[in-house]
Amino acid sequence: MLAKRVDSLEASPTLAMGKKAKDMIADGIDVVNLSQGEPDFNTPDNIGRAARIAIKDHLTDSYTATNGLVELKNAVVAAAKRDYNVSLLTDQVVITTGAKLALYALMQILVDPGDLVITSAPFWVSYSEQVKLAGGSFKAIVSSDPQFKLTIDDLSKLEEKPKVVILNTPNNPSGAVYSKNELESIISWTKTNDVYLILDEIYGKLVYGDTVFHSGLSLESLVNSKMIIINGVSKAYAMTGWRIGWAIADVSMTHAMTKILGHLTSNPTVVAQYAAIEALNGQQKSVETMRKSFESRLNFLYRDLSEIDNISIPFKPSGSFYIFFKIDSKFMKKNNFKNTNEISMALLSEEKLAIPSGEGFGMPGYLRLSYAKSEAELIEAVKRLKHFFS
Ligand code: PLP
């Protein structure tokens, strides 16, 4: 008999869809897989080279400090100075096995059974399950904001005071980016109400058009603060497989996280930590090259998807690398689809196109497409979507 928490947990729908698509591809089926948020670029060469040198020099043979190599924490501190002119202490940084583990450890140190954690729908699939794993209760507000952003109005209508608010900017899956004013007002509300605020900024380097990304780092000191910043190298540096992320917070929280991590991982894999040092300290032009490429894919996809019948995109995304689009309810009824999960499954079986449904992101009625894929795959995906929806 397995523990009850296993039954209460939803498997990650994006990983499940990604696995199904990869299995079909292995069976020789021509699947276009737009399910996972994974850049199609290679990790830049300078980063791989740094990892190989670390192995050759036997720097990778022993445990490191649980919360990461001091050189990597210093690289995070230096990046905060370079990008936002903010000074941090090394001790305010905890390096983890991907941003996912930073979030998991955070939920473990912040959430007691019964505590309420709030975010806005649509939200990244793991927030709800990580809160459940900590015994907390999770609520996703469907905001009336046209870009689904969490507003002060939403927060002030809450009947129960949350312990934690999670905000993800740029957002996965909607692509919305919070303005400076919007962020400042949420930060101010959480301060006034003595609520923890987790800012997940993993897509912070991926914004488009004239959008400016504002990090919580430049708006609020983290010393004695209840705000926590989450980031990592996965998305901006095409390093999803290396599994390096981090949290930046007041030392009371980074020390508590380190205590938990000491019993989970001992330390993030050392070779990946050396790679991440080079990602942060080395040349940054590949980040801009990839960002530009994502932007041109967004522009043509947004145009082409807007012309397909029976789907609509609520607003043009300004960050991350997803398009979250709505399915016309008349189309669903006419074709006997009970929900968008069924549409997602039908797209996979009939069109060999892997796109997860909004259900896993807390917003049924939508599908999420990742455009971190080659232009050829995206053009083919548009063709298949056009065929299916018309
Ligand atoms: N936060 C968000 C919003 C994400 O989309 C993801 C990955 O998809 C993560 C965190 C986790 O990233 P990592 O690969 O660093 O664990």
CSV table of N, CA and C in Angstrom, one decimal, residues 37-198:
chain,number,residue,atom,x,y,z
A,37,GLY,N,8.3,22.7,-22.4
A,37,GLY,CA,8.9,23.9,-22.5
A,37,GLY,C,10.4,23.8,-22.5
A,38,GLU,N,10.9,23.4,-23.7
A,38,GLU,CA,12.3,23.0,-23.8
A,38,GLU,C,12.9,23.6,-25.0
A,39,PRO,N,13.9,24.6,-24.8
A,39,PRO,CA,14.5,25.2,-26.0
A,39,PRO,C,15.1,24.1,-27.0
A,40,ASP,N,14.9,24.3,-28.3
A,40,ASP,CA,15.4,23.4,-29.2
A,40,ASP,C,16.9,23.7,-29.5
A,41,PHE,N,17.5,24.7,-28.9
A,41,PHE,CA,18.9,25.0,-29.2
A,41,PHE,C,19.8,24.1,-28.4
A,42,ASN,N,21.0,23.9,-28.9
A,42,ASN,CA,22.0,23.3,-28.1
A,42,ASN,C,22.5,24.2,-27.0
A,43,THR,N,22.9,23.6,-25.9
A,43,THR,CA,23.5,24.5,-24.9
A,43,THR,C,24.8,25.1,-25.5
A,44,PRO,N,25.0,26.5,-25.3
A,44,PRO,CA,26.1,27.1,-26.0
A,44,PRO,C,27.4,26.4,-25.7
A,45,ASP,N,28.3,26.4,-26.7
A,45,ASP,CA,29.6,25.6,-26.6
A,45,ASP,C,30.5,26.0,-25.4
A,46,ASN,N,30.5,27.3,-25.1
A,46,ASN,CA,31.4,27.7,-24.0
A,46,ASN,C,31.0,27.0,-22.6
A,47,ILE,N,29.7,26.7,-22.5
A,47,ILE,CA,29.2,26.1,-21.3
A,47,ILE,C,29.6,24.7,-21.2
A,48,GLY,N,29.4,23.9,-22.3
A,48,GLY,CA,29.8,22.5,-22.4
A,48,GLY,C,31.3,22.4,-22.1
A,49,ARG,N,32.1,23.4,-22.7
A,49,ARG,CA,33.5,23.3,-22.6
A,49,ARG,C,33.9,23.5,-21.1
A,50,ALA,N,33.3,24.4,-20.4
A,50,ALA,CA,33.6,24.6,-19.0
A,50,ALA,C,33.3,23.3,-18.2
A,51,ALA,N,32.3,22.6,-18.6
A,51,ALA,CA,31.9,21.4,-17.9
A,51,ALA,C,33.0,20.3,-18.1
A,52,ARG,N,33.5,20.2,-19.4
A,52,ARG,CA,34.5,19.2,-19.7
A,52,ARG,C,35.8,19.5,-19.0
A,53,ILE,N,36.1,20.8,-18.9
A,53,ILE,CA,37.4,21.1,-18.2
A,53,ILE,C,37.2,20.8,-16.7
A,54,ALA,N,36.1,21.0,-16.1
A,54,ALA,CA,35.9,20.7,-14.7
A,54,ALA,C,36.0,19.2,-14.4
A,55,ILE,N,35.5,18.4,-15.4
A,55,ILE,CA,35.7,16.9,-15.2
A,55,ILE,C,37.2,16.5,-15.3
A,56,LYS,N,37.8,17.1,-16.4
A,56,LYS,CA,39.2,16.8,-16.7
A,56,LYS,C,40.1,17.1,-15.4
A,57,ASP,N,39.7,18.2,-14.8
A,57,ASP,CA,40.5,18.7,-13.7
A,57,ASP,C,40.1,18.1,-12.3
A,58,HIS,N,39.2,17.1,-12.4
A,58,HIS,CA,38.7,16.4,-11.2
A,58,HIS,C,38.0,17.4,-10.2
A,59,LEU,N,37.4,18.4,-10.7
A,59,LEU,CA,36.7,19.4,-9.8
A,59,LEU,C,35.4,18.8,-9.4
A,60,THR,N,35.0,17.7,-10.1
A,60,THR,CA,33.6,17.2,-10.0
A,60,THR,C,33.5,16.0,-9.1
A,61,ASP,N,34.6,15.6,-8.5
A,61,ASP,CA,34.6,14.3,-7.8
A,61,ASP,C,34.0,14.2,-6.4
A,62,SER,N,33.8,15.4,-5.8
A,62,SER,CA,33.3,15.3,-4.4
A,62,SER,C,32.0,16.1,-4.2
A,63,TYR,N,31.4,15.9,-3.1
A,63,TYR,CA,30.2,16.7,-2.7
A,63,TYR,C,30.7,18.2,-2.6
A,64,THR,N,29.7,19.0,-2.9
A,64,THR,CA,29.9,20.5,-2.6
A,64,THR,C,29.1,20.8,-1.4
A,65,ALA,N,29.1,22.1,-1.0
A,65,ALA,CA,28.2,22.6,0.0
A,65,ALA,C,26.8,22.2,-0.5
A,66,THR,N,25.9,21.9,0.4
A,66,THR,CA,24.5,21.6,0.0
A,66,THR,C,23.8,22.6,-0.8
A,67,ASN,N,24.1,23.9,-0.5
A,67,ASN,CA,23.4,25.0,-1.2
A,67,ASN,C,24.2,25.5,-2.4
A,68,GLY,N,25.2,24.7,-2.8
A,68,GLY,CA,26.0,25.0,-4.0
A,68,GLY,C,27.4,25.5,-3.8
A,69,LEU,N,28.1,25.5,-4.9
A,69,LEU,CA,29.5,26.0,-4.9
A,69,LEU,C,29.5,27.5,-4.7
A,70,VAL,N,30.4,28.0,-3.9
A,70,VAL,CA,30.4,29.4,-3.6
A,70,VAL,C,30.6,30.2,-4.9
A,71,GLU,N,31.4,29.6,-5.8
A,71,GLU,CA,31.6,30.3,-7.1
A,71,GLU,C,30.3,30.5,-7.9
A,72,LEU,N,29.4,29.5,-7.8
A,72,LEU,CA,28.1,29.6,-8.5
A,72,LEU,C,27.2,30.6,-7.8
A,73,LYS,N,27.2,30.6,-6.5
A,73,LYS,CA,26.4,31.6,-5.7
A,73,LYS,C,26.9,33.0,-6.0
A,74,ASN,N,28.2,33.1,-6.1
A,74,ASN,CA,28.8,34.4,-6.4
A,74,ASN,C,28.5,34.8,-7.9
A,75,ALA,N,28.3,33.9,-8.8
A,75,ALA,CA,28.0,34.2,-10.1
A,75,ALA,C,26.5,34.7,-10.2
A,76,VAL,N,25.7,34.1,-9.3
A,76,VAL,CA,24.3,34.6,-9.3
A,76,VAL,C,24.3,36.0,-8.7
A,77,VAL,N,25.1,36.3,-7.7
A,77,VAL,CA,25.2,37.6,-7.1
A,77,VAL,C,25.7,38.6,-8.1
A,78,ALA,N,26.7,38.2,-8.9
A,78,ALA,CA,27.3,39.1,-9.9
A,78,ALA,C,26.3,39.3,-11.0
A,79,ALA,N,25.5,38.3,-11.4
A,79,ALA,CA,24.4,38.5,-12.5
A,79,ALA,C,23.4,39.5,-12.0
A,80,ALA,N,23.0,39.5,-10.7
A,80,ALA,CA,22.0,40.4,-10.1
A,80,ALA,C,22.6,41.8,-10.2
A,81,LYS,N,23.9,42.0,-10.0
A,81,LYS,CA,24.5,43.3,-10.0
A,81,LYS,C,24.5,43.8,-11.5
A,82,ARG,N,24.9,42.9,-12.4
A,82,ARG,CA,25.0,43.3,-13.8
A,82,ARG,C,23.7,43.6,-14.4
A,83,ASP,N,22.7,42.7,-14.1
A,83,ASP,CA,21.4,42.9,-14.8
A,83,ASP,C,20.5,44.0,-14.1
A,84,TYR,N,20.6,44.1,-12.7
A,84,TYR,CA,19.6,45.0,-12.0
A,84,TYR,C,20.3,45.9,-11.1
A,85,ASN,N,21.7,45.9,-11.1
A,85,ASN,CA,22.4,46.8,-10.2
A,85,ASN,C,22.0,46.6,-8.7
A,86,VAL,N,21.8,45.3,-8.4
A,86,VAL,CA,21.4,45.0,-7.0
A,86,VAL,C,22.5,44.2,-6.3
A,87,SER,N,22.8,44.6,-5.0
A,87,SER,CA,23.8,43.9,-4.3
A,87,SER,C,23.2,42.8,-3.4
A,88,LEU,N,23.6,41.6,-3.5
A,88,LEU,CA,23.1,40.5,-2.7
A,88,LEU,C,24.3,39.9,-1.9
A,89,LEU,N,23.9,39.2,-0.8
A,89,LEU,CA,24.9,38.4,-0.1
A,89,LEU,C,24.9,37.0,-0.7
A,90,THR,N,26.1,36.4,-0.7
A,90,THR,CA,26.2,35.0,-1.2
A,90,THR,C,25.2,34.1,-0.4
A,91,ASP,N,25.1,34.4,0.9
A,91,ASP,CA,24.3,33.6,1.7
A,91,ASP,C,22.8,33.7,1.4
A,92,GLN,N,22.4,34.7,0.6
A,92,GLN,CA,21.0,34.8,0.2
A,92,GLN,C,20.6,33.9,-1.0
A,93,VAL,N,21.6,33.1,-1.5
A,93,VAL,CA,21.4,32.3,-2.7
A,93,VAL,C,21.5,30.8,-2.3
A,94,VAL,N,20.5,30.1,-2.8
A,94,VAL,CA,20.6,28.6,-2.6
A,94,VAL,C,20.5,28.0,-4.0
A,95,ILE,N,21.5,27.2,-4.4
A,95,ILE,CA,21.5,26.6,-5.7
A,95,ILE,C,20.8,25.2,-5.5
A,96,THR,N,20.0,24.9,-6.5
A,96,THR,CA,19.2,23.6,-6.4
A,96,THR,C,19.2,22.9,-7.7
A,97,THR,N,18.7,21.6,-7.7
A,97,THR,CA,18.7,20.8,-8.8
A,97,THR,C,17.5,21.2,-9.7
A,98,GLY,N,17.6,22.3,-10.4
A,98,GLY,CA,16.5,22.9,-11.2
A,98,GLY,C,15.7,23.8,-10.3
A,99,ALA,N,15.1,24.8,-11.0
A,99,ALA,CA,14.2,25.7,-10.2
A,99,ALA,C,13.0,24.9,-9.6
A,100,LYS,N,12.7,23.8,-10.2
A,100,LYS,CA,11.6,23.0,-9.7
A,100,LYS,C,11.9,22.6,-8.2
A,101,LEU,N,13.1,22.2,-8.0
A,101,LEU,CA,13.5,21.8,-6.6
A,101,LEU,C,13.5,23.0,-5.7
A,102,ALA,N,13.9,24.1,-6.2
A,102,ALA,CA,13.9,25.3,-5.3
A,102,ALA,C,12.5,25.6,-4.9
A,103,LEU,N,11.6,25.4,-5.8
A,103,LEU,CA,10.2,25.7,-5.4
A,103,LEU,C,9.7,24.6,-4.5
A,104,TYR,N,10.1,23.4,-4.7
A,104,TYR,CA,9.6,22.3,-3.8
A,104,TYR,C,10.2,22.6,-2.4
A,105,ALA,N,11.5,22.9,-2.3
A,105,ALA,CA,12.0,23.1,-0.9
A,105,ALA,C,11.4,24.3,-0.3
A,106,LEU,N,11.1,25.3,-1.1
A,106,LEU,CA,10.4,26.5,-0.5
A,106,LEU,C,9.0,26.2,0.1
A,107,MET,N,8.2,25.4,-0.7
A,107,MET,CA,6.9,25.0,-0.2
A,107,MET,C,7.1,24.2,1.1
A,108,GLN,N,8.2,23.4,1.2
A,108,GLN,CA,8.4,22.6,2.4
A,108,GLN,C,8.7,23.5,3.6
A,109,ILE,N,9.4,24.6,3.4
A,109,ILE,CA,9.8,25.5,4.5
A,109,ILE,C,8.7,26.5,4.9
A,110,LEU,N,7.8,26.8,3.9
A,110,LEU,CA,6.8,27.8,4.1
A,110,LEU,C,5.4,27.3,4.5
A,111,VAL,N,5.1,26.1,4.0
A,111,VAL,CA,3.7,25.7,4.1
A,111,VAL,C,3.5,24.6,5.1
A,112,ASP,N,2.6,24.9,6.1
A,112,ASP,CA,2.2,23.9,7.0
A,112,ASP,C,0.8,23.3,6.5
A,113,PRO,N,0.5,22.1,7.0
A,113,PRO,CA,-0.8,21.6,6.7
A,113,PRO,C,-2.0,22.6,6.9
A,114,GLY,N,-2.8,22.8,5.8
A,114,GLY,CA,-3.9,23.7,5.9
A,114,GLY,C,-3.6,25.1,5.4
A,115,ASP,N,-2.3,25.5,5.3
A,115,ASP,CA,-2.0,26.8,4.9
A,115,ASP,C,-2.4,27.0,3.4
A,116,LEU,N,-2.9,28.3,3.2
A,116,LEU,CA,-3.4,28.6,1.8
A,116,LEU,C,-2.3,29.2,0.9
A,117,VAL,N,-2.2,28.7,-0.3
A,117,VAL,CA,-1.2,29.2,-1.2
A,117,VAL,C,-2.1,29.7,-2.5
A,118,ILE,N,-1.8,30.9,-2.9
A,118,ILE,CA,-2.6,31.5,-3.9
A,118,ILE,C,-1.8,31.8,-5.2
A,119,THR,N,-2.3,31.5,-6.3
A,119,THR,CA,-1.7,32.1,-7.6
A,119,THR,C,-2.9,32.4,-8.5
A,120,SER,N,-2.6,32.8,-9.7
A,120,SER,CA,-3.7,33.1,-10.7
A,120,SER,C,-3.6,32.0,-11.8
A,121,ALA,N,-4.8,31.6,-12.3
A,121,ALA,CA,-4.9,30.7,-13.4
A,121,ALA,C,-4.7,31.5,-14.7
A,122,PRO,N,-4.1,30.9,-15.7
A,122,PRO,CA,-3.5,29.6,-15.8
A,122,PRO,C,-2.1,29.7,-15.1
A,123,PHE,N,-1.7,28.5,-14.5
A,123,PHE,CA,-0.5,28.5,-13.7
A,123,PHE,C,0.4,27.3,-14.1
A,124,TRP,N,1.6,27.4,-13.8
A,124,TRP,CA,2.6,26.2,-14.1
A,124,TRP,C,2.1,25.0,-13.3
A,125,VAL,N,2.1,23.9,-14.0
A,125,VAL,CA,1.5,22.6,-13.5
A,125,VAL,C,2.0,22.2,-12.1
A,126,SER,N,3.3,22.5,-11.8
A,126,SER,CA,3.8,21.9,-10.5
A,126,SER,C,3.5,22.7,-9.3
A,127,TYR,N,3.1,23.9,-9.4
A,127,TYR,CA,2.8,24.7,-8.2
A,127,TYR,C,1.7,24.0,-7.3
A,128,SER,N,0.6,23.6,-7.9
A,128,SER,CA,-0.5,23.0,-7.2
A,128,SER,C,0.0,21.7,-6.5
A,129,GLU,N,0.7,20.9,-7.2
A,129,GLU,CA,1.1,19.6,-6.7
A,129,GLU,C,2.2,19.7,-5.6
A,130,GLN,N,3.1,20.7,-5.7
A,130,GLN,CA,4.1,20.9,-4.7
A,130,GLN,C,3.4,21.5,-3.4
A,131,VAL,N,2.4,22.3,-3.5
A,131,VAL,CA,1.7,22.7,-2.4
A,131,VAL,C,1.0,21.6,-1.7
A,132,LYS,N,0.4,20.7,-2.5
A,132,LYS,CA,-0.3,19.5,-1.9
A,132,LYS,C,0.7,18.6,-1.2
A,133,LEU,N,1.9,18.5,-1.7
A,133,LEU,CA,3.0,17.7,-1.1
A,133,LEU,C,3.4,18.2,0.3
A,134,ALA,N,3.2,19.5,0.4
A,134,ALA,CA,3.5,20.1,1.7
A,134,ALA,C,2.3,20.1,2.6
A,135,GLY,N,1.2,19.6,2.1
A,135,GLY,CA,0.0,19.6,3.0
A,135,GLY,C,-0.9,20.8,2.9
A,136,GLY,N,-0.5,21.8,2.1
A,136,GLY,CA,-1.2,23.0,2.0
A,136,GLY,C,-2.4,23.0,1.1
A,137,SER,N,-3.2,24.0,1.1
A,137,SER,CA,-4.3,24.1,0.2
A,137,SER,C,-4.0,25.1,-0.9
A,138,PHE,N,-4.3,24.8,-2.1
A,138,PHE,CA,-3.9,25.6,-3.2
A,138,PHE,C,-5.2,26.2,-3.9
A,139,LYS,N,-5.1,27.5,-4.2
A,139,LYS,CA,-6.2,28.1,-4.9
A,139,LYS,C,-5.7,29.0,-6.0
A,140,ALA,N,-6.3,28.8,-7.2
A,140,ALA,CA,-5.9,29.6,-8.4
A,140,ALA,C,-7.0,30.5,-8.7
A,141,ILE,N,-6.8,31.8,-8.6
A,141,ILE,CA,-7.8,32.8,-8.9
A,141,ILE,C,-7.9,33.0,-10.4
A,142,VAL,N,-9.1,33.0,-10.9
A,142,VAL,CA,-9.3,33.3,-12.4
A,142,VAL,C,-9.6,34.8,-12.4
A,143,SER,N,-8.6,35.6,-12.7
A,143,SER,CA,-8.7,37.0,-12.6
A,143,SER,C,-9.5,37.6,-13.8
A,144,SER,N,-10.1,38.7,-13.6
A,144,SER,CA,-10.8,39.3,-14.7
A,144,SER,C,-9.9,40.2,-15.6
A,145,ASP,N,-8.6,40.2,-15.2
A,145,ASP,CA,-7.6,40.9,-15.9
A,145,ASP,C,-7.6,40.3,-17.3
A,146,PRO,N,-7.5,41.2,-18.4
A,146,PRO,CA,-7.5,40.6,-19.8
A,146,PRO,C,-6.3,39.7,-20.1
A,147,GLN,N,-5.2,39.8,-19.3
A,147,GLN,CA,-4.1,38.9,-19.5
A,147,GLN,C,-4.0,37.9,-18.4
A,148,PHE,N,-5.1,37.7,-17.6
A,148,PHE,CA,-5.1,36.8,-16.5
A,148,PHE,C,-4.2,37.1,-15.4
A,149,LYS,N,-3.7,38.3,-15.3
A,149,LYS,CA,-2.7,38.6,-14.3
A,149,LYS,C,-3.4,38.8,-12.9
A,150,LEU,N,-2.7,38.4,-11.9
A,150,LEU,CA,-3.3,38.6,-10.5
A,150,LEU,C,-3.3,40.1,-10.2
A,151,THR,N,-4.4,40.6,-9.7
A,151,THR,CA,-4.5,42.0,-9.3
A,151,THR,C,-4.8,42.2,-7.8
A,152,ILE,N,-4.6,43.4,-7.4
A,152,ILE,CA,-4.9,43.8,-6.0
A,152,ILE,C,-6.4,43.5,-5.7
A,153,ASP,N,-7.2,43.8,-6.7
A,153,ASP,CA,-8.6,43.6,-6.6
A,153,ASP,C,-8.9,42.1,-6.2
A,154,ASP,N,-8.2,41.2,-7.0
A,154,ASP,CA,-8.4,39.8,-6.7
A,154,ASP,C,-8.0,39.4,-5.3
A,155,LEU,N,-6.8,40.0,-4.9
A,155,LEU,CA,-6.3,39.6,-3.6
A,155,LEU,C,-7.2,40.2,-2.5
A,156,SER,N,-7.7,41.4,-2.7
A,156,SER,CA,-8.5,42.0,-1.6
A,156,SER,C,-9.9,41.3,-1.4
A,157,LYS,N,-10.3,40.5,-2.5
A,157,LYS,CA,-11.6,39.8,-2.4
A,157,LYS,C,-11.4,38.5,-1.7
A,158,LEU,N,-10.2,38.1,-1.4
A,158,LEU,CA,-10.0,36.7,-0.8
A,158,LEU,C,-10.7,36.7,0.6
A,159,GLU,N,-11.4,35.6,0.8
A,159,GLU,CA,-12.1,35.4,2.1
A,159,GLU,C,-11.1,34.9,3.2
A,160,GLU,N,-10.1,34.2,2.8
A,160,GLU,CA,-9.1,33.7,3.7
A,160,GLU,C,-7.8,34.3,3.4
A,161,LYS,N,-7.0,34.7,4.4
A,161,LYS,CA,-5.7,35.2,4.1
A,161,LYS,C,-4.7,34.1,3.7
A,162,PRO,N,-4.1,34.3,2.6
A,162,PRO,CA,-3.1,33.3,2.2
A,162,PRO,C,-1.8,33.4,3.0
A,163,LYS,N,-1.1,32.3,3.1
A,163,LYS,CA,0.3,32.3,3.7
A,163,LYS,C,1.3,32.7,2.6
A,164,VAL,N,1.0,32.3,1.4
A,164,VAL,CA,1.9,32.5,0.3
A,164,VAL,C,1.2,32.9,-1.0
A,165,VAL,N,1.7,33.9,-1.7
A,165,VAL,CA,1.3,34.2,-3.1
A,165,VAL,C,2.4,33.8,-4.1
A,166,ILE,N,2.0,33.1,-5.1
A,166,ILE,CA,3.0,32.8,-6.2
A,166,ILE,C,2.7,33.6,-7.4
A,167,LEU,N,3.7,34.3,-7.9
A,167,LEU,CA,3.5,35.1,-9.2
A,167,LEU,C,4.6,34.7,-10.2
A,168,ASN,N,4.2,34.4,-11.4
A,168,ASN,CA,5.1,33.9,-12.4
A,168,ASN,C,5.2,34.9,-13.6
A,169,THR,N,6.3,35.6,-13.7
A,169,THR,CA,6.4,36.6,-14.7
A,169,THR,C,7.8,36.5,-15.4
A,170,PRO,N,7.8,36.3,-16.7
A,170,PRO,CA,6.8,36.0,-17.7
A,170,PRO,C,6.1,34.7,-17.3
A,171,ASN,N,4.8,34.6,-17.7
A,171,ASN,CA,4.0,33.5,-17.3
A,171,ASN,C,4.1,32.3,-18.2
A,172,ASN,N,4.2,31.1,-17.6
A,172,ASN,CA,3.9,29.9,-18.3
A,172,ASN,C,2.6,29.4,-17.8
A,173,PRO,N,1.5,29.3,-18.6
A,173,PRO,CA,1.5,29.2,-20.0
A,173,PRO,C,1.1,30.5,-20.8
A,174,SER,N,0.7,31.6,-20.1
A,174,SER,CA,0.0,32.6,-20.9
A,174,SER,C,0.9,33.5,-21.6
A,175,GLY,N,2.1,33.7,-21.2
A,175,GLY,CA,3.1,34.6,-21.8
A,175,GLY,C,2.9,36.0,-21.3
A,176,ALA,N,2.1,36.2,-20.3
A,176,ALA,CA,1.9,37.6,-19.8
A,176,ALA,C,3.1,38.0,-19.0
A,177,VAL,N,3.4,39.3,-19.0
A,177,VAL,CA,4.5,39.9,-18.2
A,177,VAL,C,4.0,41.0,-17.4
A,178,TYR,N,4.3,41.0,-16.1
A,178,TYR,CA,3.8,42.0,-15.2
A,178,TYR,C,4.6,43.3,-15.4
A,179,SER,N,3.9,44.4,-15.4
A,179,SER,CA,4.5,45.7,-15.5
A,179,SER,C,5.1,46.1,-14.1
A,180,LYS,N,5.9,47.2,-14.1
A,180,LYS,CA,6.5,47.6,-12.9
A,180,LYS,C,5.4,48.0,-11.9
A,181,ASN,N,4.4,48.7,-12.3
A,181,ASN,CA,3.4,49.1,-11.4
A,181,ASN,C,2.6,47.9,-10.9
A,182,GLU,N,2.3,47.0,-11.7
A,182,GLU,CA,1.5,45.8,-11.3
A,182,GLU,C,2.3,45.0,-10.2
A,183,LEU,N,3.6,44.9,-10.5
A,183,LEU,CA,4.5,44.2,-9.5
A,183,LEU,C,4.6,44.9,-8.2
A,184,GLU,N,4.8,46.2,-8.3
A,184,GLU,CA,4.9,47.0,-7.1
A,184,GLU,C,3.6,46.9,-6.2
A,185,SER,N,2.5,46.9,-6.9
A,185,SER,CA,1.3,46.9,-6.1
A,185,SER,C,1.1,45.5,-5.4
A,186,ILE,N,1.5,44.4,-6.1
A,186,ILE,CA,1.4,43.1,-5.5
A,186,ILE,C,2.4,43.0,-4.3
A,187,ILE,N,3.6,43.5,-4.5
A,187,ILE,CA,4.6,43.5,-3.5
A,187,ILE,C,4.1,44.3,-2.2
A,188,SER,N,3.5,45.4,-2.5
A,188,SER,CA,3.0,46.2,-1.4
A,188,SER,C,1.9,45.5,-0.7
A,189,TRP,N,1.0,44.9,-1.4
A,189,TRP,CA,-0.1,44.2,-0.7
A,189,TRP,C,0.4,43.0,0.2
A,190,THR,N,1.4,42.3,-0.4
A,190,THR,CA,1.9,41.1,0.4
A,190,THR,C,2.7,41.7,1.7
A,191,LYS,N,3.3,42.8,1.5
A,191,LYS,CA,4.0,43.4,2.7
A,191,LYS,C,3.0,43.8,3.8
A,192,THR,N,2.0,44.6,3.3
A,192,THR,CA,1.0,45.1,4.3
A,192,THR,C,0.3,43.9,5.0
A,193,ASN,N,0.1,42.9,4.2
A,193,ASN,CA,-0.7,41.7,4.8
A,193,ASN,C,0.2,40.6,5.4
A,194,ASP,N,1.5,40.9,5.4
A,194,ASP,CA,2.5,39.9,6.0
A,194,ASP,C,2.4,38.5,5.3
A,195,VAL,N,2.4,38.5,4.0
A,195,VAL,CA,2.2,37.3,3.2
A,195,VAL,C,3.5,37.0,2.5
A,196,TYR,N,4.0,35.8,2.4
A,196,TYR,CA,5.1,35.5,1.6
A,196,TYR,C,4.8,35.6,0.1
A,197,LEU,N,5.8,36.1,-0.7
A,197,LEU,CA,5.6,36.3,-2.1
A,197,LEU,C,6.7,35.6,-2.9
A,198,ILE,N,6.3,34.5,-3.6
A,198,ILE,CA,7.3,33.9,-4.5
A,198,ILE,C,7.2,34.4,-5.9
